[in-house]
XYZ file of C-alpha atoms in Angstrom:
430
model
C -11.834 -24.822 -25.880
C -8.295 -24.394 -24.565
C -6.813 -24.654 -28.053
C -9.314 -22.084 -29.342
C -8.435 -19.716 -26.509
C -4.723 -20.095 -27.244
C -5.341 -19.371 -30.914
C -7.140 -16.091 -30.115
C -4.390 -13.469 -29.822
C -6.297 -10.192 -30.293
C -8.623 -10.258 -27.278
C -9.209 -12.088 -23.980
C -11.023 -15.437 -23.954
C -13.229 -16.961 -21.287
C -13.937 -20.671 -20.916
C -17.119 -21.420 -18.987
C -17.276 -24.853 -17.371
C -20.661 -25.717 -15.873
C -20.257 -27.776 -12.711
C -22.421 -29.280 -9.998
C -21.453 -28.916 -6.368
C -20.715 -32.225 -4.668
C -20.767 -34.077 -8.001
C -20.626 -37.848 -7.524
C -21.559 -37.865 -3.842
C -25.038 -39.427 -3.506
C -25.801 -37.711 -0.196
C -24.386 -34.258 -1.011
C -24.650 -33.651 -4.763
C -26.372 -30.353 -5.528
C -26.527 -29.350 -1.850
C -24.792 -26.465 -0.061
C -23.649 -28.906 2.625
C -21.116 -30.257 0.091
C -19.301 -26.958 0.479
C -19.819 -26.237 4.152
C -19.329 -29.639 5.788
C -16.929 -32.601 5.517
C -18.264 -35.481 3.429
C -17.903 -37.918 6.303
C -16.718 -41.513 6.146
C -19.945 -43.031 4.767
C -20.408 -40.360 2.058
C -16.753 -40.635 1.075
C -17.040 -44.389 0.647
C -20.283 -44.022 -1.332
C -18.708 -41.368 -3.582
C -15.722 -43.577 -4.409
C -18.028 -46.471 -5.257
C -20.273 -44.194 -7.340
C -17.270 -42.883 -9.322
C -15.743 -46.365 -9.695
C -12.636 -45.288 -7.799
C -10.258 -48.302 -7.533
C -9.822 -48.578 -3.780
C -11.679 -47.216 -0.805
C -8.779 -46.705 1.624
C -7.946 -43.056 2.449
C -5.587 -41.171 0.117
C -5.381 -44.010 -2.397
C -3.774 -42.900 -5.684
C -4.094 -45.276 -8.692
C -0.949 -46.204 -10.619
C -2.222 -44.567 -13.809
C -2.567 -41.241 -11.955
C 0.954 -41.542 -10.519
C 2.316 -42.312 -13.985
C 0.463 -39.353 -15.490
C 1.835 -36.972 -12.838
C 5.380 -38.275 -13.302
C 5.109 -37.536 -17.025
C 3.962 -33.990 -16.267
C 6.983 -33.463 -13.989
C 9.329 -34.731 -16.714
C 7.723 -32.394 -19.263
C 8.144 -29.490 -16.867
C 11.809 -30.309 -16.372
C 12.302 -30.475 -20.137
C 10.574 -27.107 -20.617
C 12.793 -25.550 -17.943
C 15.960 -26.919 -19.548
C 14.790 -25.637 -22.934
C 14.096 -22.171 -21.502
C 17.458 -22.023 -19.710
C 19.251 -22.910 -22.944
C 17.262 -20.246 -24.797
C 18.191 -17.659 -22.162
C 21.887 -18.563 -22.369
C 21.741 -17.902 -26.122
C 19.876 -14.646 -25.463
C 22.594 -13.457 -23.055
C 25.256 -14.061 -25.688
C 23.274 -12.325 -28.436
C 21.908 -9.412 -26.360
C 24.282 -8.964 -23.385
C 23.070 -5.468 -22.436
C 19.393 -6.413 -22.509
C 20.161 -9.566 -20.519
C 21.949 -7.469 -17.909
C 18.898 -5.202 -17.677
C 16.584 -8.228 -17.395
C 18.634 -9.600 -14.500
C 18.701 -6.209 -12.778
C 14.924 -5.942 -12.997
C 14.408 -9.428 -11.576
C 17.005 -9.039 -8.822
C 15.040 -6.062 -7.426
C 18.091 -3.810 -7.585
C 17.431 -0.139 -6.854
C 19.470 2.983 -7.678
C 20.402 3.578 -4.036
C 22.916 6.284 -4.941
C 20.049 8.314 -6.394
C 17.682 7.543 -3.512
C 20.296 8.861 -1.087
C 21.226 11.891 -3.194
C 20.415 15.565 -2.670
C 18.599 15.511 -6.010
C 16.047 13.050 -4.640
C 15.535 14.860 -1.324
C 15.521 18.502 -2.486
C 12.299 20.421 -3.198
C 11.239 23.989 -3.745
C 10.518 25.673 -0.417
C 6.846 26.489 -0.874
C 3.441 25.099 0.190
C 2.290 22.214 -1.993
C -0.129 19.268 -1.750
C 1.574 15.953 -1.017
C -0.202 14.366 -4.004
C 1.657 16.880 -6.205
C 4.916 16.166 -4.348
C 4.313 12.474 -4.986
C 3.858 13.102 -8.703
C 7.158 14.973 -8.768
C 8.938 12.157 -6.915
C 7.376 9.549 -9.207
C 8.702 11.310 -12.289
C 12.156 11.614 -10.751
C 12.099 7.880 -10.083
C 10.794 7.055 -13.570
C 14.035 8.411 -15.042
C 16.206 5.978 -13.072
C 13.904 2.974 -12.482
C 12.834 1.746 -15.942
C 10.732 -1.122 -14.545
C 8.445 1.166 -12.525
C 4.974 0.612 -13.979
C 1.450 1.506 -12.919
C -1.478 3.866 -13.094
C -4.817 4.804 -11.603
C -8.514 3.999 -11.661
C -9.321 6.796 -14.133
C -7.929 9.482 -11.805
C -4.345 10.088 -12.967
C -4.761 13.897 -13.343
C -6.026 14.094 -9.748
C -3.740 11.539 -8.095
C -0.695 12.750 -10.093
C 0.377 9.249 -11.118
C 1.266 9.783 -14.780
C 4.921 9.217 -15.710
C 5.845 11.790 -18.330
C 7.277 10.469 -21.575
C 6.728 6.825 -20.635
C 3.790 6.151 -22.961
C 0.582 4.240 -22.317
C 0.641 0.462 -22.013
C -1.741 -1.361 -24.344
C -2.075 -3.785 -27.233
C -0.513 -1.200 -29.546
C 2.348 -0.311 -27.206
C 3.809 -2.936 -24.887
C 6.670 -0.531 -24.145
C 4.299 1.853 -22.349
C 4.628 2.143 -18.566
C 1.424 4.082 -17.767
C -1.599 1.842 -17.238
C -5.183 3.090 -17.522
C -7.267 0.721 -15.390
C -10.605 2.511 -15.718
C -13.044 2.730 -12.812
C -12.133 -0.758 -11.628
C -10.375 -0.407 -8.271
C -10.623 -4.065 -7.222
C -9.370 -5.319 -10.586
C -6.605 -2.700 -10.540
C -5.285 -3.889 -7.173
C -5.539 -7.533 -8.258
C -3.554 -6.708 -11.414
C -0.955 -4.977 -9.240
C -0.625 -8.188 -7.222
C -0.216 -10.196 -10.414
C 2.507 -7.875 -11.679
C 4.380 -8.199 -8.381
C 4.033 -11.994 -8.410
C 5.375 -12.165 -11.965
C 8.502 -10.275 -10.942
C 10.669 -7.847 -12.846
C 8.131 -5.027 -12.427
C 7.689 -2.540 -9.573
C 3.916 -1.919 -9.666
C 1.985 1.037 -8.291
C -1.773 1.627 -8.380
C -3.750 4.707 -7.414
C -7.158 6.096 -6.519
C -8.817 8.401 -3.988
C -8.236 7.139 -0.441
C -11.933 6.602 0.289
C -12.163 4.228 -2.698
C -9.615 1.902 -1.101
C -12.735 0.180 0.271
C -13.394 -1.164 -3.225
C -10.056 -2.976 -3.323
C -9.518 -3.872 0.341
C -9.435 -7.618 -0.233
C -6.760 -7.331 -2.913
C -4.791 -5.024 -0.603
C -5.073 -7.571 2.194
C -3.813 -10.271 -0.160
C -0.843 -8.043 -1.079
C 0.102 -8.153 2.597
C -0.682 -11.852 3.001
C 1.530 -12.761 0.025
C 4.260 -10.282 0.960
C 4.027 -8.360 -2.316
C 5.680 -4.908 -2.595
C 2.767 -3.227 -4.378
C 2.718 0.564 -3.928
C -0.726 2.112 -3.325
C -0.908 5.854 -4.032
C -4.048 7.048 -2.210
C -4.921 10.736 -2.406
C -7.607 13.124 -1.097
C -7.000 11.713 2.357
C -9.338 13.569 4.745
C -12.073 16.186 5.182
C -9.643 18.301 3.167
C -11.495 16.854 0.169
C -14.062 19.555 0.931
C -17.179 20.003 -1.191
C -17.495 16.352 -2.308
C -18.707 15.673 1.211
C -18.814 12.655 3.540
C -19.103 10.031 0.788
C -15.632 11.057 -0.379
C -14.024 11.912 2.978
C -12.051 9.062 4.594
C -12.550 8.654 8.341
C -11.970 5.023 9.360
C -9.669 4.207 6.451
C -6.316 4.966 8.079
C -7.179 2.767 11.053
C -8.423 -0.005 8.766
C -5.241 -0.121 6.691
C -2.980 0.217 9.739
C -4.672 -2.837 11.243
C -3.714 -5.106 8.310
C -0.683 -7.262 9.247
C 2.422 -6.737 7.081
C 0.943 -3.600 5.505
C 2.718 -0.240 5.745
C 0.795 3.046 5.835
C 2.762 6.267 5.232
C 1.036 9.660 5.557
C 3.602 12.419 4.909
C 3.471 16.014 6.141
C 5.415 17.690 3.336
C 7.527 17.145 0.213
C 10.541 15.589 1.937
C 8.367 13.238 3.956
C 6.657 12.276 0.687
C 10.077 11.391 -0.734
C 10.661 9.317 2.411
C 7.378 7.513 1.760
C 8.454 6.534 -1.754
C 11.887 5.543 -0.442
C 10.265 3.273 2.155
C 7.823 1.795 -0.360
C 10.599 0.917 -2.814
C 12.935 -0.603 -0.253
C 10.349 -2.706 1.605
C 10.682 -5.852 -0.509
C 8.186 -8.108 1.258
C 5.219 -5.907 2.093
C 2.883 -3.443 0.356
C 2.885 0.260 1.181
C 0.094 2.836 1.027
C 1.133 6.452 0.476
C -1.732 8.537 1.882
C -1.664 12.023 0.389
C -3.496 15.353 0.593
C -5.587 17.264 -1.880
C -4.755 20.597 -0.203
C -1.423 22.407 0.062
C 0.813 21.772 3.082
C 3.791 23.804 4.320
C 7.443 23.092 3.593
C 9.417 22.328 6.770
C 13.163 22.806 7.009
C 13.243 20.226 9.832
C 11.861 17.255 7.864
C 14.001 14.795 5.929
C 15.479 11.317 6.171
C 14.455 10.929 9.825
C 10.957 10.280 8.444
C 12.304 6.871 7.358
C 12.047 5.885 11.041
C 8.265 6.283 10.913
C 8.144 8.783 13.758
C 10.699 11.351 14.863
C 11.220 14.600 16.741
C 10.426 17.434 14.349
C 10.885 20.237 16.887
C 12.233 19.502 20.347
C 11.665 21.254 23.623
C 14.372 23.403 25.149
C 14.091 21.403 28.366
C 15.576 17.910 28.501
C 12.139 16.654 29.548
C 9.307 18.413 27.656
C 6.181 19.630 29.411
C 4.074 17.806 26.812
C 4.387 15.882 23.553
C 2.321 16.731 20.464
C 2.161 14.109 17.712
C 0.440 14.031 14.319
C 0.659 12.732 10.780
C 0.200 14.377 7.407
C -1.698 17.648 7.207
C -2.200 17.896 10.976
C 1.541 18.265 11.597
C 1.045 21.918 10.630
C -1.358 22.377 13.548
C 0.946 20.974 16.211
C 3.945 22.772 14.690
C 2.217 26.156 14.940
C 0.657 25.304 18.309
C 4.095 24.555 19.762
C 5.187 28.128 19.001
C 2.113 29.583 20.656
C 2.523 27.318 23.689
C 6.161 28.311 24.025
C 5.098 31.959 24.147
C 2.804 30.977 27.030
C 5.632 29.224 28.887
C 4.750 25.632 27.950
C 7.739 23.817 26.421
C 6.550 20.994 24.144
C 8.045 18.426 21.795
C 6.600 18.077 18.267
C 6.652 14.548 16.834
C 5.823 13.840 13.204
C 4.465 10.299 12.848
C 4.060 9.539 9.123
C 4.075 5.769 9.700
C 3.214 4.075 12.977
C 4.008 0.768 11.246
C 7.628 1.739 10.589
C 7.932 3.457 13.987
C 6.990 0.174 15.671
C 9.894 -1.540 13.866
C 12.449 0.731 15.560
C 14.380 -0.264 18.674
C 12.766 0.129 22.079
C 15.512 2.618 22.934
C 14.664 4.816 19.949
C 10.919 4.742 20.609
C 11.491 5.607 24.260
C 13.753 8.487 23.240
C 11.031 9.952 21.002
C 8.159 9.250 23.417
C 9.691 9.083 26.923
C 7.429 7.327 29.414
C 7.871 10.028 32.043
C 6.073 12.546 29.804
C 2.425 11.655 30.309
C 0.906 14.860 28.919
C 0.456 13.860 25.287
C -1.842 14.908 22.454
C -2.311 13.109 19.119
C -3.894 15.057 16.249
C -5.218 13.439 13.073
C -8.207 14.257 10.854
C -9.423 10.666 10.991
C -10.653 8.041 13.449
C -9.039 8.032 16.899
C -8.639 4.252 16.673
C -5.007 3.320 17.345
C -3.753 6.605 18.801
C -4.531 5.814 22.444
C -1.569 3.423 22.389
C 0.695 6.453 22.061
C -1.069 9.026 24.243
C -1.769 6.719 27.199
C -4.384 7.090 29.905
C -3.363 10.648 30.754
C -3.177 11.849 27.159
C -5.821 13.062 24.734
C -6.657 12.931 21.035
C -8.004 15.465 18.556
C -9.572 13.285 15.872
C -12.833 12.682 13.980
C -15.118 9.853 15.065
C -18.117 10.923 12.984
C -18.609 11.230 9.247
C -17.425 14.406 7.533
C -19.489 17.097 5.820
C -19.663 19.106 2.611
C -18.046 22.526 2.487
C -14.774 24.333 1.864
C -11.872 22.453 3.444
C -10.839 25.409 5.604
C -14.355 25.685 7.035
C -14.554 21.949 7.728
C -11.235 21.848 9.581
C -12.408 24.693 11.799
C -15.854 23.176 12.395
C -14.311 19.831 13.393
C -11.945 21.555 15.816
C -8.711 21.318 13.866
C -7.353 24.744 14.758
C -4.154 25.905 16.427
C -6.147 27.469 19.264
C -7.983 24.215 19.950
C -4.688 22.303 20.090
C -3.304 24.909 22.505
C -6.420 24.714 24.700
C -6.252 20.909 24.868
C -2.614 21.035 25.952
């Protein structure tokens, strides 16, 4: 069967091996207890006798097994030596390609470009962060040739197509765009495999609410320390008419709770660039870029400070603000505008953009205290998602403006107003 599978080069092969649980154990064979319980000393002894195992002492390994394993190790060493010799010849014959191969596998990045004005500059107009992300992705595709990925049949919506890079498939192994189909779990698992192989920087994409379909693969990305980039769009009730089945509520909290997993929800184009920057430079953890369907403003005040996860977007005139407003993503607009209205009413507030609580928590205690000074107890967190996790930052005297119910169907602007996400409501809460 294995030889037949190897000989088939035009399509996948599957080898089905029919097994019996607990095979060989008289007291457990064919029973679920073989899986859920230890065999026990008596069953272990009976199994060894039943299988004619030469020796009943624990962890006994027959000489013929040791010899067989030693031969396998020697074969592996020989294969490695053969491959190394082949690669040395390759480097001499194709020095430029070998240099590129080594660059891909060393995880080198074009840091000069990532720190350049070209990377951080955008047109000053309202635009959805999913569209900003698509623009950033195509900038990166020109300088990172081993960037490779795609979406679960949603590339036009999630803006994850790299222009001019071709489609990967049996007819074109040079293609960098992958079309996974409506297979979110398989897509994320493939992303993990690409990261484990090395040499490739993988990204996968779908609507944020569909991250539920691939949560286990995402968790394994974090568990294995794999730098898979998840591009997750249509991130809130801003989805609008598709209604509560397509409107994420608990999803931000769920992903933020995964150890070694970075969530980045940008407020504008420059913060979106910061999200991609963070995702590319975090070598031992996955990153989710959580992006909007709807247009968001362009802020002159945003920029590289977003790489700290949370930062002061607009500060108070007083050394100690009367209150602190914090938000991520689309809700930054609300606290930004509310701060102006509050100032006109004599309330001097600080506006904090918090695109990534995960990255913010990695900063020094001094930095975090400078952004969120303990003496300022009047705090408000605003996010069109579950309140879970925000109370850590607002404290007992603070408040949250969040959504702890399912969404609804309707125009996005109507939904935001109905759920209380208005400038006036922010002002009233302060």
